Amino acid sequence: MNVIKAKDRLELEKKIPQMPWYVEKFMNYKLPDLSPSSLLEYARDYEAFFGWMLAEGLAEGASRIQDIPITALEKLHMESIDHFKMFLSMRKTQANTRTTISRKLSSLRSLFHYLSQIAEDENFYPLLKRNVMAKVEIKRTHKPKDTAAKLEGKLLQEAEISEFIDYIKAGYGQDVSNNKQATYAYEINKTRDVCIVSLILNSGLRVSEVVNLNIEDVDMKKKLLYVFRKGKNDETFKTPVYFRQDAVDELTRYMELRAATYKAPKREKALFLAVANGKKEGERMTKRAIQEMVVKYAKRFGKPYLSVHKLRHSFATDYYLRNDLYRTQEQLGHASPETTQIYAHLTDKTMSEAIDKQKDGTEG
């Protein structure tokens, strides 16, 4: 079972009763098509919006989010939505980026569309008589070319991929040799950490997909991993994803010492384990632990901007240079080829630099 989805489902089940009845109706409508993780994002967006409505006195005397009547939504003006956008962008803590604001507005538009165009009362009239969100223009905040521009210079190029893996194998240990605590933790987890980074850089897995991997999800002979793909709501099907030969040795080493190093009980099927402070048995690594692990090595390596997701981007750019758009889309699990076009823009620059280097080498 997808552990992240299971956790998100539990949180979603706690949040839904705290929402107005019409939001719960919308969630039930979306449930067959969206994963618990996606619905939880909707719930968080609505929580922020309805909380803002209460604070602004736009909820007709309601004191709790679940008590906000649907008529309060009908009375919202365009000016109210503008104020909400300003609230999201200006708040002192957890200020939102333009991309996040657009996503939150899209969540609202989905709810308002459902209430005004799909859901009906007992007389077959729309539940929402007036839809202010239909007037709201949500500008696209990032095009593939823009995303590519932001990533330029922040990814590992061909030679750097192996250099980063080699650094985790030995270089980091030399850099922290004077720190006994860091050295101790490094020696215990080095093989595991190398394996995780190598696997991402040789398959393009998302961090959530790495977290959810179980031992039986690895087929060493076929060089396949079976993962729960983002956006897929079928929890009975795992998508096969290939990994390169370069990751085979690291996976083999880690799996040979997994049980002895992390002393996991037999019932623990997770591939990647960690022993939490105060505990004796290993358990599934968390998403945050993997993210922090990558950042730790990246800073010492001299690339503090590297993250798990940028490792995925690094693989994708390298993979796209050797394959086509369709194969890259399949390997990464993108729902739309438009997302994959990021790497087309990134490789334009990579190819031009490679040609220049070749020219410099031949004419020297």
Coordinates of C-alpha atoms in Angstrom, one line a residue:
M1 CA 0.0 0.0 0.0
N2 CA 1.2 3.5 -0.8
V3 CA 2.2 4.8 2.7
I4 CA 2.0 8.5 1.7
K5 CA -1.5 8.1 0.3
A6 CA -2.5 6.2 3.4
K7 CA -1.2 9.0 5.6
D8 CA -2.9 11.7 3.5
R9 CA -6.2 9.8 3.5
L10 CA -6.2 9.8 7.4
E11 CA -5.5 13.5 7.4
L12 CA -8.2 14.1 4.8
E13 CA -10.7 12.1 6.8
K14 CA -10.0 14.5 9.8
K15 CA -10.4 17.6 7.7
I16 CA -13.5 16.9 5.7
P17 CA -15.9 17.0 8.8
Q18 CA -14.5 20.5 9.5
M19 CA -15.6 21.7 6.1
P20 CA -19.0 23.0 5.0
W21 CA -21.4 20.3 3.8
Y22 CA -21.1 21.4 0.1
V23 CA -17.3 20.9 0.2
E24 CA -17.8 17.4 1.5
K25 CA -20.2 16.8 -1.4
F26 CA -17.6 18.1 -3.8
M27 CA -14.9 15.8 -2.3
N28 CA -17.2 12.8 -2.6
Y29 CA -17.7 13.7 -6.3
K30 CA -14.0 13.9 -6.9
L31 CA -13.0 10.9 -4.9
P32 CA -13.1 8.3 -7.8
D33 CA -10.9 10.4 -10.0
L34 CA -8.3 12.0 -7.6
S35 CA -5.9 10.5 -5.1
P36 CA -6.2 11.3 -1.4
S37 CA -3.1 13.4 -1.7
S38 CA -4.7 15.6 -4.4
L39 CA -7.9 15.9 -2.4
L40 CA -5.9 16.8 0.7
E41 CA -4.4 19.7 -1.3
Y42 CA -7.9 20.9 -2.2
A43 CA -8.9 20.6 1.5
R44 CA -5.9 22.7 2.6
D45 CA -6.7 25.3 0.0
Y46 CA -10.4 25.6 1.1
E47 CA -9.3 25.7 4.7
A48 CA -7.2 28.8 4.0
F49 CA -10.0 30.4 1.9
F50 CA -12.8 29.8 4.4
G51 CA -10.6 30.9 7.3
W52 CA -9.9 34.1 5.5
M53 CA -13.7 34.6 4.9
L54 CA -14.3 34.2 8.6
A55 CA -11.6 36.7 9.5
E56 CA -12.9 39.2 7.0
G57 CA -16.6 38.9 8.2
L58 CA -17.8 37.5 4.9
A59 CA -19.5 34.4 6.3
E60 CA -22.9 35.8 7.5
G61 CA -22.3 35.4 11.2
A62 CA -20.7 31.9 11.1
S63 CA -18.0 31.3 13.7
R64 CA -16.7 28.0 12.3
I65 CA -15.6 27.0 8.8
Q66 CA -18.2 24.2 8.6
D67 CA -21.0 26.7 9.4
I68 CA -20.3 29.0 6.4
P69 CA -23.5 28.9 4.3
I70 CA -23.4 28.4 0.5
T71 CA -25.2 31.8 0.2
A72 CA -22.0 33.5 1.5
L73 CA -20.2 32.3 -1.6
E74 CA -22.9 33.8 -3.9
K75 CA -22.4 37.2 -2.3
L76 CA -18.7 37.4 -2.9
H77 CA -17.6 40.2 -5.2
M78 CA -14.6 40.3 -7.6
E79 CA -13.0 42.7 -5.2
S80 CA -13.2 40.0 -2.4
I81 CA -11.3 37.6 -4.6
D82 CA -8.7 40.3 -5.3
H83 CA -8.3 40.9 -1.5
F84 CA -7.9 37.1 -1.0
K85 CA -5.1 37.0 -3.6
M86 CA -3.4 40.0 -1.9
F87 CA -3.8 38.2 1.5
L88 CA -2.0 35.1 0.1
S89 CA 0.8 37.1 -1.4
M90 CA 1.4 39.5 1.5
R91 CA 1.0 37.5 4.6
K92 CA 4.1 37.5 6.8
T93 CA 4.4 33.8 7.5
Q94 CA 4.2 31.2 4.7
A95 CA 3.9 33.7 1.9
N96 CA 2.8 32.1 -1.3
T97 CA 4.5 32.2 -4.7
R98 CA 2.6 33.1 -7.8
T99 CA 2.4 29.5 -8.8
T100 CA 0.9 28.5 -5.4
I101 CA -1.6 31.4 -5.6
S102 CA -2.7 30.2 -9.0
R103 CA -3.1 26.7 -7.8
K104 CA -5.2 27.8 -4.8
L105 CA -7.4 29.8 -7.2
S106 CA -7.8 26.9 -9.5
S107 CA -8.9 24.8 -6.5
L108 CA -11.6 27.4 -5.7
R109 CA -12.7 27.5 -9.3
S110 CA -13.1 23.7 -9.4
L111 CA -15.3 23.9 -6.3
F112 CA -17.4 26.8 -7.6
H113 CA -17.8 25.2 -11.0
Y114 CA -19.1 22.0 -9.4
L115 CA -21.6 23.8 -7.2
S116 CA -22.9 26.0 -10.0
Q117 CA -22.8 23.6 -13.0
I118 CA -23.0 20.1 -11.7
A119 CA -24.5 19.8 -8.2
E120 CA -28.3 20.3 -7.9
D121 CA -30.8 20.8 -5.1
E122 CA -34.0 18.8 -4.7
N123 CA -35.7 21.0 -7.4
F124 CA -32.9 20.4 -9.9
Y125 CA -31.6 23.9 -9.6
P126 CA -27.8 24.6 -9.2
L127 CA -26.7 24.6 -5.6
L128 CA -24.7 27.8 -6.3
K129 CA -26.8 30.5 -8.1
R130 CA -23.9 32.9 -8.8
N131 CA -20.3 31.9 -9.5
V132 CA -17.9 34.7 -9.0
M133 CA -14.9 32.5 -9.8
A134 CA -16.1 32.1 -13.4
K135 CA -15.0 35.7 -13.9
V136 CA -11.5 35.1 -12.4
E137 CA -8.7 34.8 -14.9
I138 CA -6.0 32.5 -13.7
K139 CA -2.8 33.3 -15.6
R140 CA -0.5 30.5 -16.3
T141 CA 2.5 31.1 -14.1
H142 CA 5.1 28.9 -15.6
K143 CA 5.7 27.7 -19.1
P144 CA 8.2 24.9 -19.9
K145 CA 10.7 27.4 -21.3
D146 CA 10.4 29.6 -18.1
T147 CA 10.9 26.6 -15.8
A148 CA 13.9 25.5 -17.9
A149 CA 15.4 29.0 -17.6
K150 CA 15.1 28.8 -13.8
L151 CA 16.8 25.3 -13.7
E152 CA 19.8 26.3 -15.9
G153 CA 23.0 26.0 -14.0
K154 CA 21.3 24.2 -11.1
L155 CA 21.4 20.6 -12.3
L156 CA 24.1 18.0 -12.5
Q157 CA 25.6 17.6 -16.0
E158 CA 26.9 14.3 -17.3
A159 CA 30.3 14.1 -15.6
E160 CA 28.9 15.7 -12.4
I161 CA 26.4 12.9 -11.9
S162 CA 29.1 10.3 -11.3
E163 CA 31.2 12.9 -9.4
F164 CA 28.4 13.5 -7.0
I165 CA 27.9 9.8 -6.4
D166 CA 31.6 9.3 -5.8
Y167 CA 31.6 12.3 -3.4
I168 CA 29.0 10.6 -1.2
K169 CA 31.0 7.3 -1.4
A170 CA 34.2 8.9 -0.1
G171 CA 34.6 12.7 -0.4
Y172 CA 32.1 13.6 2.3
G173 CA 33.7 11.2 4.8
Q174 CA 37.0 13.0 4.3
D175 CA 35.3 16.4 4.7
V176 CA 33.7 15.5 8.1
S177 CA 36.6 13.4 9.4
N178 CA 37.1 15.8 12.3
N179 CA 33.5 15.5 13.4
K180 CA 33.0 12.2 15.3
Q181 CA 29.2 12.3 15.3
A182 CA 28.9 13.1 11.6
T183 CA 31.5 10.5 10.7
Y184 CA 29.6 7.8 12.8
A185 CA 26.3 8.5 11.1
Y186 CA 28.0 8.7 7.7
E187 CA 29.7 5.3 8.1
I188 CA 26.4 3.6 9.1
N189 CA 24.3 5.1 6.3
K190 CA 26.8 5.7 3.5
T191 CA 25.9 2.6 1.4
R192 CA 22.1 3.4 1.7
D193 CA 22.6 7.1 0.8
V194 CA 24.7 6.3 -2.2
C195 CA 22.1 3.8 -3.3
I196 CA 19.2 6.3 -3.0
V197 CA 21.0 9.1 -4.9
S198 CA 22.3 6.7 -7.6
L199 CA 18.8 5.2 -8.0
I200 CA 17.2 8.7 -8.6
L201 CA 20.0 9.8 -10.9
N202 CA 19.6 6.6 -12.9
S203 CA 15.8 6.3 -13.0
G204 CA 14.3 9.8 -12.4
L205 CA 12.1 8.6 -9.5
R206 CA 10.2 11.2 -7.5
V207 CA 11.0 11.2 -3.8
S208 CA 7.5 9.9 -2.9
E209 CA 8.1 7.0 -5.2
V210 CA 11.4 6.2 -3.5
V211 CA 9.8 6.4 -0.1
N212 CA 7.1 3.9 -1.1
L213 CA 9.4 1.3 -2.6
N214 CA 9.3 -2.1 -1.0
I215 CA 11.8 -4.9 -1.3
E216 CA 9.6 -6.9 -3.7
D217 CA 9.3 -3.8 -6.0
V218 CA 12.9 -4.3 -7.2
D219 CA 13.6 -6.7 -10.2
M220 CA 17.4 -6.7 -10.5
K221 CA 17.4 -9.0 -13.6
K222 CA 15.1 -6.8 -15.6
K223 CA 16.4 -3.6 -14.0
L224 CA 12.8 -2.6 -13.1
L225 CA 11.2 -0.9 -10.2
Y226 CA 7.5 -1.1 -9.5
V227 CA 6.1 2.2 -8.2
F228 CA 2.9 4.0 -7.4
R229 CA 2.8 6.8 -9.9
K230 CA 1.7 10.3 -8.9
G231 CA -1.9 11.0 -10.0
K232 CA -2.8 7.3 -10.4
N233 CA -5.7 6.5 -8.1
D234 CA -5.6 2.8 -8.6
E235 CA -3.8 1.4 -5.5
T236 CA -3.7 -2.1 -7.0
F237 CA -1.4 -1.2 -9.9
K238 CA 2.3 -0.3 -9.8
T239 CA 4.0 1.1 -12.8
P240 CA 7.2 -0.6 -14.0
V241 CA 10.1 1.9 -14.3
Y242 CA 13.5 1.1 -15.7
F243 CA 16.7 2.0 -14.0
R244 CA 20.1 2.1 -15.6
Q245 CA 22.9 -0.5 -15.1
D246 CA 24.9 2.1 -13.2
A247 CA 22.5 1.7 -10.2
V248 CA 22.7 -2.1 -10.1
D249 CA 25.9 -2.4 -8.0
E250 CA 24.8 0.2 -5.5
L251 CA 21.4 -1.5 -5.1
T252 CA 23.1 -4.9 -4.7
R253 CA 25.5 -3.6 -2.0
Y254 CA 22.7 -1.9 0.0
M255 CA 20.3 -4.9 -0.1
E256 CA 23.1 -7.2 1.1
L257 CA 23.6 -5.2 4.3
R258 CA 20.0 -3.8 4.7
A259 CA 18.9 -6.4 7.3
A260 CA 22.1 -6.4 9.3
T261 CA 22.6 -2.7 9.4
Y262 CA 19.0 -1.5 10.2
K263 CA 17.8 -4.6 12.1
A264 CA 14.3 -4.2 10.6
P265 CA 11.6 -6.7 11.8
K266 CA 10.5 -9.2 9.1
R267 CA 7.2 -7.5 8.7
E268 CA 8.9 -4.3 7.5
K269 CA 8.9 -4.5 3.7
A270 CA 10.2 -1.0 3.0
L271 CA 13.3 -0.9 0.8
F272 CA 15.0 2.1 2.4
L273 CA 15.2 2.1 6.2
A274 CA 16.4 4.4 9.0
V275 CA 16.8 3.8 12.7
A276 CA 15.1 6.7 14.5
N277 CA 16.7 8.1 17.7
G278 CA 15.7 6.0 20.7
K279 CA 14.7 3.1 18.6
K280 CA 16.5 -0.2 17.9
E281 CA 14.7 -1.4 14.8
G282 CA 14.7 0.2 11.4
E283 CA 11.6 1.6 9.8
R284 CA 10.7 3.2 6.4
M285 CA 12.6 6.4 5.7
T286 CA 10.4 9.5 5.5
K287 CA 10.2 11.9 2.6
R288 CA 11.8 14.6 4.7
A289 CA 14.7 12.4 5.8
I290 CA 15.6 11.7 2.1
Q291 CA 15.3 15.4 1.2
E292 CA 17.5 16.5 4.1
M293 CA 20.0 13.7 3.3
V294 CA 20.5 15.0 -0.3
V295 CA 20.8 18.6 0.8
K296 CA 23.5 17.6 3.4
Y297 CA 25.7 16.1 0.7
A298 CA 24.9 18.8 -1.9
K299 CA 26.1 21.6 0.4
R300 CA 29.4 19.9 1.0
F301 CA 29.7 19.1 -2.7
G302 CA 29.5 22.8 -3.5
K303 CA 26.0 22.8 -5.0
P304 CA 23.7 24.0 -2.1
Y305 CA 20.8 24.5 -4.5
L306 CA 20.6 20.7 -5.3
S307 CA 17.5 18.9 -4.1
V308 CA 15.9 15.5 -4.6
H309 CA 13.7 17.0 -7.3
K310 CA 16.7 18.6 -9.1
L311 CA 18.4 15.1 -9.1
R312 CA 15.3 14.0 -11.0
H313 CA 15.6 16.9 -13.4
S314 CA 19.3 16.1 -13.8
F315 CA 18.5 12.5 -14.8
A316 CA 15.7 13.7 -17.1
T317 CA 17.9 16.1 -19.0
D318 CA 20.6 13.5 -19.5
Y319 CA 18.0 10.9 -20.5
Y320 CA 16.3 13.3 -23.0
L321 CA 19.6 13.8 -24.8
R322 CA 19.7 10.1 -25.6
N323 CA 15.9 9.5 -26.2
D324 CA 12.8 11.3 -27.5
L325 CA 10.1 13.3 -25.9
Y326 CA 7.7 10.3 -25.6
R327 CA 10.2 8.0 -24.0
T328 CA 11.2 10.7 -21.5
Q329 CA 7.5 11.3 -20.7
E330 CA 7.0 7.6 -20.1
Q331 CA 10.1 7.2 -17.9
L332 CA 9.2 10.2 -15.7
G333 CA 5.5 9.4 -15.4
H334 CA 4.4 12.8 -16.7
A335 CA 0.7 13.1 -17.4
S336 CA 1.3 15.7 -20.2
P337 CA 4.1 15.9 -22.8
E338 CA 4.0 19.7 -22.1
T339 CA 5.7 19.1 -18.8
T340 CA 8.4 17.0 -20.5
Q341 CA 9.2 19.9 -22.8
I342 CA 11.2 21.5 -20.0
Y343 CA 14.0 19.2 -21.0
A344 CA 13.8 20.1 -24.6
H345 CA 14.5 23.7 -23.7
L346 CA 17.3 22.6 -21.2
T347 CA 19.0 20.4 -23.7
D348 CA 19.0 23.1 -26.4
K349 CA 21.5 25.0 -24.3
T350 CA 23.3 21.8 -23.3
M351 CA 23.7 20.8 -26.9
S352 CA 25.0 24.2 -28.0
E353 CA 27.6 24.2 -25.2
A354 CA 28.7 20.7 -26.2
I355 CA 29.2 21.8 -29.8
D356 CA 31.2 24.9 -28.6
K357 CA 33.4 22.7 -26.4
Q358 CA 34.0 20.3 -29.3
K359 CA 34.9 23.2 -31.6
D360 CA 37.3 24.6 -29.0
G361 CA 38.9 21.2 -28.6
T362 CA 39.4 20.6 -32.4
E363 CA 40.8 24.0 -33.2
G364 CA 43.1 24.2 -30.2

